[in-house]
Amino acid sequence: MNPQTAEMVPRKRSGSLPEIGVMTVIPLENLRIHTYEAPEAAVFVNSHILETENRLIVVDTQFLRPHAEEFRRYADSLDKPIDRVIVTHSHPDHWFGCEYFRDAAIYALSEVTDQIRGGGEAMIQAYAPTFGDAITETVVVPEHIVRPGTETVDGVTLAYEKADGAEAGVNLVIELPENRVLIAQDLVYNRVHVFLQQKEMDPWLAHLRRFQEKEYDVVLPGHGLPANMQALADMAGYLEDAKSALAASSDVETLKQHLVGKYPFYRGDYILDISGRYLYGTGG
Ligand SMILES: [Zn+2]
């Protein structure tokens, strides 16, 4: 998802938005992972809660208010304090919902914080005409900086990595090495068509190949349901196909024919229409 392309998103008044996301819970030894997947109007975007013995760590806060609010209510139902919220990148579907978490400490990479501070208002203005009051009116800038490296929160080790040159330019990836979990967020879309804002796929693919060499039991995508290692392989395959499709296409319709033809069962093909405006310009 991206700021300047709001009109490509299916138009739905906020009153008619389906307010129900899909909740998945994965129980691990010292941790439960709760994933909220938004419905189609909010591009199947995921927010996660890492529930440790005593605390909650929230990863990304949703796009539209009804879903952010529902996600916050779910977090409150767990009846543990929110230790922190981590925003993985600056695309609006991952931080617009921060207004519902202003009572918590919000963290992001310094580059992501700068992008939200500098561009957040323009993102809100771009989406408001389409989604009306389902869009936040407030740029909530993360006040705490995530630095690449490792830390332990309530017995769970988190390893932060900055992935450059992928879906959003700068993406935070979080690994839970002791739990064999990879929170890939938008480096991985699981059976959802991918937002492609550039034709250069190799840096993104290199990140995926590197993660494929490791062993994870759980891979959490930014869009689409929680998965396992197969999602890394599927995503790398999709990006390889996107490379060929991009080389063979000079407009978005041709690109879509290639990718929807190859992945007819993937959800969210309108995300390719959004991509087309970046790849081929207005009307492309
Ligand atoms: Zn996203």
Tab-separated table of C-alpha atoms and ligand atoms in Angstrom:
chain	number	residue	atom	x	y	z
A	1	MET	CA	0.000	0.000	0.000
A	2	ASN	CA	1.160	3.455	-0.662
A	3	PRO	CA	0.112	7.031	-0.110
A	4	GLN	CA	-0.553	8.588	-3.494
A	5	THR	CA	-2.791	5.880	-4.904
A	6	ALA	CA	-5.840	5.887	-2.715
A	7	GLU	CA	-8.262	5.958	-5.610
A	8	MET	CA	-7.127	2.527	-6.745
A	9	VAL	CA	-8.351	0.899	-3.564
A	10	PRO	CA	-11.908	-0.444	-3.876
A	11	ARG	CA	-14.206	2.321	-2.731
A	12	LYS	CA	-16.249	1.512	0.308
A	13	ARG	CA	-17.803	3.938	2.721
A	14	SER	CA	-16.619	3.374	6.231
A	15	GLY	CA	-20.150	2.474	7.291
A	16	SER	CA	-20.107	-0.502	4.943
A	17	LEU	CA	-16.642	-1.756	5.809
A	18	PRO	CA	-16.560	-5.281	7.121
A	19	GLU	CA	-15.290	-4.754	10.633
A	20	ILE	CA	-14.232	-8.273	11.314
A	21	GLY	CA	-10.639	-9.324	10.858
A	22	VAL	CA	-9.315	-12.869	11.105
A	23	MET	CA	-7.551	-13.752	14.342
A	24	THR	CA	-4.978	-16.539	14.476
A	25	VAL	CA	-3.288	-17.667	17.704
A	26	ILE	CA	-0.053	-19.657	17.683
A	27	PRO	CA	0.937	-21.109	21.081
A	28	LEU	CA	4.674	-21.587	21.642
A	29	GLU	CA	6.620	-22.591	24.735
A	30	ASN	CA	6.978	-19.227	26.501
A	31	LEU	CA	5.012	-17.138	24.054
A	32	ARG	CA	1.678	-16.886	22.301
A	33	ILE	CA	1.498	-15.064	18.986
A	34	HIS	CA	-1.814	-13.461	18.049
A	35	THR	CA	-2.211	-12.269	14.467
A	36	TYR	CA	-5.032	-10.016	13.257
A	37	GLU	CA	-5.515	-10.111	9.495
A	38	ALA	CA	-7.653	-7.242	8.153
A	39	PRO	CA	-10.329	-7.858	5.524
A	40	GLU	CA	-9.837	-7.077	1.833
A	41	ALA	CA	-10.644	-3.349	2.035
A	42	ALA	CA	-7.562	-3.017	4.236
A	43	VAL	CA	-5.422	-5.219	1.974
A	44	PHE	CA	-5.293	-8.184	4.366
A	45	VAL	CA	-2.698	-6.331	6.429
A	46	ASN	CA	-1.469	-8.047	9.579
A	47	SER	CA	-0.874	-6.824	13.105
A	48	HIS	CA	0.655	-9.162	15.635
A	49	ILE	CA	0.746	-9.402	19.409
A	50	LEU	CA	3.603	-11.266	21.056
A	51	GLU	CA	2.177	-12.293	24.413
A	52	THR	CA	4.951	-13.092	26.862
A	53	GLU	CA	4.364	-14.306	30.393
A	54	ASN	CA	3.639	-10.813	31.720
A	55	ARG	CA	3.524	-8.425	28.789
A	56	LEU	CA	2.386	-7.703	25.235
A	57	ILE	CA	4.528	-6.571	22.323
A	58	VAL	CA	2.463	-5.217	19.434
A	59	VAL	CA	3.826	-5.246	15.879
A	60	ASP	CA	2.076	-2.822	13.465
A	61	THR	CA	-1.280	-1.230	14.168
A	62	GLN	CA	-3.568	-1.579	11.117
A	63	PHE	CA	-4.765	0.810	8.433
A	64	LEU	CA	-8.446	1.656	8.992
A	65	ARG	CA	-10.004	2.725	12.256
A	66	PRO	CA	-12.578	-0.078	12.616
A	67	HIS	CA	-9.820	-2.692	12.366
A	68	ALA	CA	-7.341	-0.812	14.544
A	69	GLU	CA	-10.032	-0.396	17.164
A	70	GLU	CA	-11.014	-4.048	16.999
A	71	PHE	CA	-7.367	-5.059	17.247
A	72	ARG	CA	-6.859	-2.800	20.275
A	73	ARG	CA	-9.935	-4.278	21.962
A	74	TYR	CA	-8.503	-7.727	21.395
A	75	ALA	CA	-5.157	-6.662	22.914
A	76	ASP	CA	-6.996	-5.302	25.971
A	77	SER	CA	-8.866	-8.579	26.340
A	78	LEU	CA	-5.557	-10.324	27.018
A	79	ASP	CA	-5.364	-8.295	30.222
A	80	LYS	CA	-1.606	-7.678	30.223
A	81	PRO	CA	0.232	-4.353	29.878
A	82	ILE	CA	1.467	-3.331	26.430
A	83	ASP	CA	5.232	-3.182	26.804
A	84	ARG	CA	5.666	-1.517	23.425
A	85	VAL	CA	4.344	-1.119	19.902
A	86	ILE	CA	6.802	-1.639	17.043
A	87	VAL	CA	6.074	-0.141	13.606
A	88	THR	CA	7.983	-2.061	10.934
A	89	HIS	CA	7.833	0.456	8.067
A	90	SER	CA	6.214	3.680	6.976
A	91	HIS	CA	3.431	2.438	4.677
A	92	PRO	CA	0.120	3.688	6.071
A	93	ASP	CA	-1.488	0.269	6.440
A	94	HIS	CA	1.051	-0.447	9.175
A	95	TRP	CA	0.871	2.712	11.311
A	96	PHE	CA	-2.390	4.647	10.765
A	97	GLY	CA	-3.865	2.682	13.678
A	98	CYS	CA	-1.243	4.023	16.099
A	99	GLU	CA	-3.798	6.551	17.332
A	100	TYR	CA	-5.333	3.670	19.297
A	101	PHE	CA	-2.000	2.932	20.975
A	102	ARG	CA	-0.911	6.407	22.036
A	103	ASP	CA	-0.836	5.271	25.659
A	104	ALA	CA	1.967	2.817	24.809
A	105	ALA	CA	5.626	3.361	23.912
A	106	ILE	CA	5.839	3.276	20.095
A	107	TYR	CA	9.100	2.180	18.451
A	108	ALA	CA	10.444	2.258	14.893
A	109	LEU	CA	13.742	2.418	13.024
A	110	SER	CA	14.986	6.008	12.836
A	111	GLU	CA	14.499	6.057	9.024
A	112	VAL	CA	10.890	4.917	9.451
A	113	THR	CA	10.271	7.568	12.115
A	114	ASP	CA	11.631	10.243	9.746
A	115	GLN	CA	9.404	9.011	6.902
A	116	ILE	CA	6.293	9.109	9.097
A	117	ARG	CA	7.171	12.531	10.502
A	118	GLY	CA	7.903	13.963	7.035
A	119	GLY	CA	5.247	12.212	4.947
A	120	GLY	CA	2.526	11.135	7.350
A	121	GLU	CA	0.217	14.095	6.816
A	122	ALA	CA	0.348	13.677	3.012
A	123	MET	CA	-0.525	9.988	3.423
A	124	ILE	CA	-3.562	10.864	5.535
A	125	GLN	CA	-4.683	13.502	3.011
A	126	ALA	CA	-4.292	10.993	0.169
A	127	TYR	CA	-6.521	8.391	1.800
A	128	ALA	CA	-9.125	10.562	3.499
A	129	PRO	CA	-11.208	11.204	0.326
A	130	THR	CA	-11.638	7.472	-0.243
A	131	PHE	CA	-12.118	6.207	3.281
A	132	GLY	CA	-13.522	9.246	5.082
A	133	ASP	CA	-13.614	8.941	8.826
A	134	ALA	CA	-12.194	5.427	8.730
A	135	ILE	CA	-8.809	7.139	8.239
A	136	THR	CA	-6.919	8.625	11.167
A	137	GLU	CA	-6.601	12.409	11.424
A	138	THR	CA	-3.430	12.216	13.484
A	139	VAL	CA	0.155	11.530	12.550
A	140	VAL	CA	1.446	9.545	15.511
A	141	VAL	CA	5.228	9.680	15.187
A	142	PRO	CA	7.048	6.855	17.011
A	143	GLU	CA	8.973	8.390	19.898
A	144	HIS	CA	11.356	5.526	20.517
A	145	ILE	CA	14.049	4.245	18.182
A	146	VAL	CA	14.634	0.577	17.344
A	147	ARG	CA	18.289	-0.124	16.726
A	148	PRO	CA	19.407	-3.225	14.830
A	149	GLY	CA	20.634	-5.824	17.322
A	150	THR	CA	19.243	-8.072	20.004
A	151	GLU	CA	17.287	-7.477	23.194
A	152	THR	CA	15.289	-9.575	25.623
A	153	VAL	CA	11.797	-8.583	26.774
A	154	ASP	CA	10.213	-10.640	29.565
A	155	GLY	CA	12.242	-13.717	28.656
A	156	VAL	CA	11.783	-13.523	24.876
A	157	THR	CA	14.743	-12.570	22.686
A	158	LEU	CA	14.051	-10.251	19.754
A	159	ALA	CA	16.653	-9.706	17.015
A	160	TYR	CA	16.032	-6.567	14.934
A	161	GLU	CA	17.307	-6.312	11.415
A	162	LYS	CA	17.012	-3.475	8.920
A	163	ALA	CA	16.278	-4.772	5.407
A	164	ASP	CA	17.047	-2.185	2.725
A	165	GLY	CA	15.845	-2.251	-0.866
A	166	ALA	CA	12.761	-4.384	-0.260
A	167	GLU	CA	9.029	-3.632	-0.312
A	168	ALA	CA	9.102	-0.242	1.422
A	169	GLY	CA	12.710	0.815	0.930
A	170	VAL	CA	13.415	0.341	4.640
A	171	ASN	CA	11.714	-2.553	6.421
A	172	LEU	CA	12.275	-3.821	9.940
A	173	VAL	CA	12.438	-7.598	10.242
A	174	ILE	CA	12.205	-9.175	13.694
A	175	GLU	CA	13.539	-12.609	14.435
A	176	LEU	CA	12.789	-14.530	17.631
A	177	PRO	CA	15.777	-16.865	17.415
A	178	GLU	CA	14.951	-18.987	20.459
A	179	ASN	CA	11.356	-19.457	19.292
A	180	ARG	CA	12.329	-20.056	15.636
A	181	VAL	CA	9.963	-17.294	14.526
A	182	LEU	CA	10.522	-14.768	11.724
A	183	ILE	CA	8.341	-11.670	11.714
A	184	ALA	CA	9.017	-10.818	8.089
A	185	GLN	CA	6.148	-8.341	7.706
A	186	ASP	CA	6.129	-6.897	4.183
A	187	LEU	CA	9.136	-8.861	2.962
A	188	VAL	CA	6.569	-11.653	2.704
A	189	TYR	CA	3.004	-11.614	1.384
A	190	ASN	CA	1.296	-14.973	1.883
A	191	ARG	CA	-1.009	-15.801	-1.037
A	192	VAL	CA	-1.829	-12.148	-1.516
A	193	HIS	CA	-0.685	-10.209	-4.603
A	194	VAL	CA	2.334	-8.091	-3.819
A	195	PHE	CA	2.745	-4.325	-3.811
A	196	LEU	CA	5.525	-3.732	-6.349
A	197	GLN	CA	6.760	-0.169	-6.337
A	198	GLN	CA	10.035	-0.792	-8.132
A	199	LYS	CA	11.260	-3.025	-10.940
A	200	GLU	CA	14.458	-3.976	-9.110
A	201	MET	CA	13.727	-7.188	-7.219
A	202	ASP	CA	17.232	-8.479	-6.508
A	203	PRO	CA	17.907	-6.832	-3.108
A	204	TRP	CA	14.500	-8.077	-1.864
A	205	LEU	CA	15.189	-11.563	-3.225
A	206	ALA	CA	18.610	-11.579	-1.548
A	207	HIS	CA	16.955	-10.988	1.855
A	208	LEU	CA	14.524	-13.843	1.229
A	209	ARG	CA	17.305	-16.227	0.159
A	210	ARG	CA	19.225	-15.388	3.319
A	211	PHE	CA	16.212	-16.173	5.517
A	212	GLN	CA	15.552	-19.359	3.525
A	213	GLU	CA	18.936	-20.677	4.685
A	214	LYS	CA	17.787	-20.516	8.298
A	215	GLU	CA	15.219	-22.688	10.058
A	216	TYR	CA	11.947	-21.190	11.262
A	217	ASP	CA	8.834	-22.911	12.512
A	218	VAL	CA	6.716	-19.802	12.027
A	219	VAL	CA	6.966	-17.068	9.386
A	220	LEU	CA	4.659	-14.095	9.915
A	221	PRO	CA	3.888	-12.153	6.725
A	222	GLY	CA	2.779	-8.526	6.513
A	223	HIS	CA	-0.235	-9.520	4.403
A	224	GLY	CA	-1.975	-12.891	4.419
A	225	LEU	CA	-2.229	-15.560	7.056
A	226	PRO	CA	0.621	-16.728	9.329
A	227	ALA	CA	2.758	-19.338	7.633
A	228	ASN	CA	5.958	-21.335	7.746
A	229	MET	CA	9.144	-21.620	5.651
A	230	GLN	CA	7.056	-22.368	2.568
A	231	ALA	CA	5.954	-18.728	2.517
A	232	LEU	CA	9.583	-17.645	1.987
A	233	ALA	CA	9.936	-19.994	-0.978
A	234	ASP	CA	6.556	-18.928	-2.389
A	235	MET	CA	7.466	-15.260	-2.051
A	236	ALA	CA	10.837	-15.716	-3.763
A	237	GLY	CA	9.058	-17.577	-6.574
A	238	TYR	CA	6.493	-14.795	-6.897
A	239	LEU	CA	9.211	-12.126	-7.115
A	240	GLU	CA	11.080	-14.156	-9.765
A	241	ASP	CA	7.836	-14.352	-11.743
A	242	ALA	CA	7.279	-10.647	-11.170
A	243	LYS	CA	10.717	-9.959	-12.654
A	244	SER	CA	9.822	-11.863	-15.843
A	245	ALA	CA	6.361	-10.310	-15.939
A	246	LEU	CA	7.826	-6.819	-15.569
A	247	ALA	CA	10.320	-7.497	-18.362
A	248	ALA	CA	7.470	-8.632	-20.629
A	249	SER	CA	5.013	-5.813	-19.773
A	250	SER	CA	4.811	-2.146	-20.559
A	251	ASP	CA	1.463	-1.543	-18.863
A	252	VAL	CA	-0.333	-2.720	-15.767
A	253	GLU	CA	-2.939	-4.779	-17.636
A	254	THR	CA	-0.243	-6.976	-19.182
A	255	LEU	CA	1.533	-7.259	-15.844
A	256	LYS	CA	-1.711	-8.353	-14.203
A	257	GLN	CA	-2.428	-10.896	-16.926
A	258	HIS	CA	0.942	-12.502	-16.222
A	259	LEU	CA	0.740	-12.543	-12.452
A	260	VAL	CA	-2.975	-13.232	-11.987
A	261	GLY	CA	-2.674	-15.911	-14.688
A	262	LYS	CA	0.155	-17.532	-12.770
A	263	TYR	CA	-1.395	-17.033	-9.307
A	264	PRO	CA	-5.158	-17.165	-9.893
A	265	PHE	CA	-5.864	-18.232	-6.315
A	266	TYR	CA	-4.008	-15.294	-4.718
A	267	ARG	CA	-6.143	-12.621	-3.091
A	268	GLY	CA	-6.022	-8.850	-3.634
A	269	ASP	CA	-5.265	-8.478	-7.347
A	270	TYR	CA	-6.181	-4.780	-7.047
A	271	ILE	CA	-2.842	-4.384	-5.227
A	272	LEU	CA	-1.274	-4.858	-8.685
A	273	ASP	CA	-3.369	-1.927	-9.971
A	274	ILE	CA	-1.914	0.189	-7.172
A	275	SER	CA	1.562	-1.025	-8.116
A	276	GLY	CA	0.946	-0.108	-11.744
A	277	ARG	CA	0.681	3.551	-10.898
A	278	TYR	CA	4.179	3.433	-9.453
A	279	LEU	CA	5.638	1.297	-12.177
A	280	TYR	CA	3.996	2.916	-15.207
A	281	GLY	CA	2.688	6.257	-13.923
A	282	THR	CA	-0.841	7.613	-13.956
A	283	GLY	CA	-3.159	5.750	-16.274
A	284	GLY	CA	-0.501	3.047	-16.858
B	1	ZN	ZN	1.868	-3.582	3.977
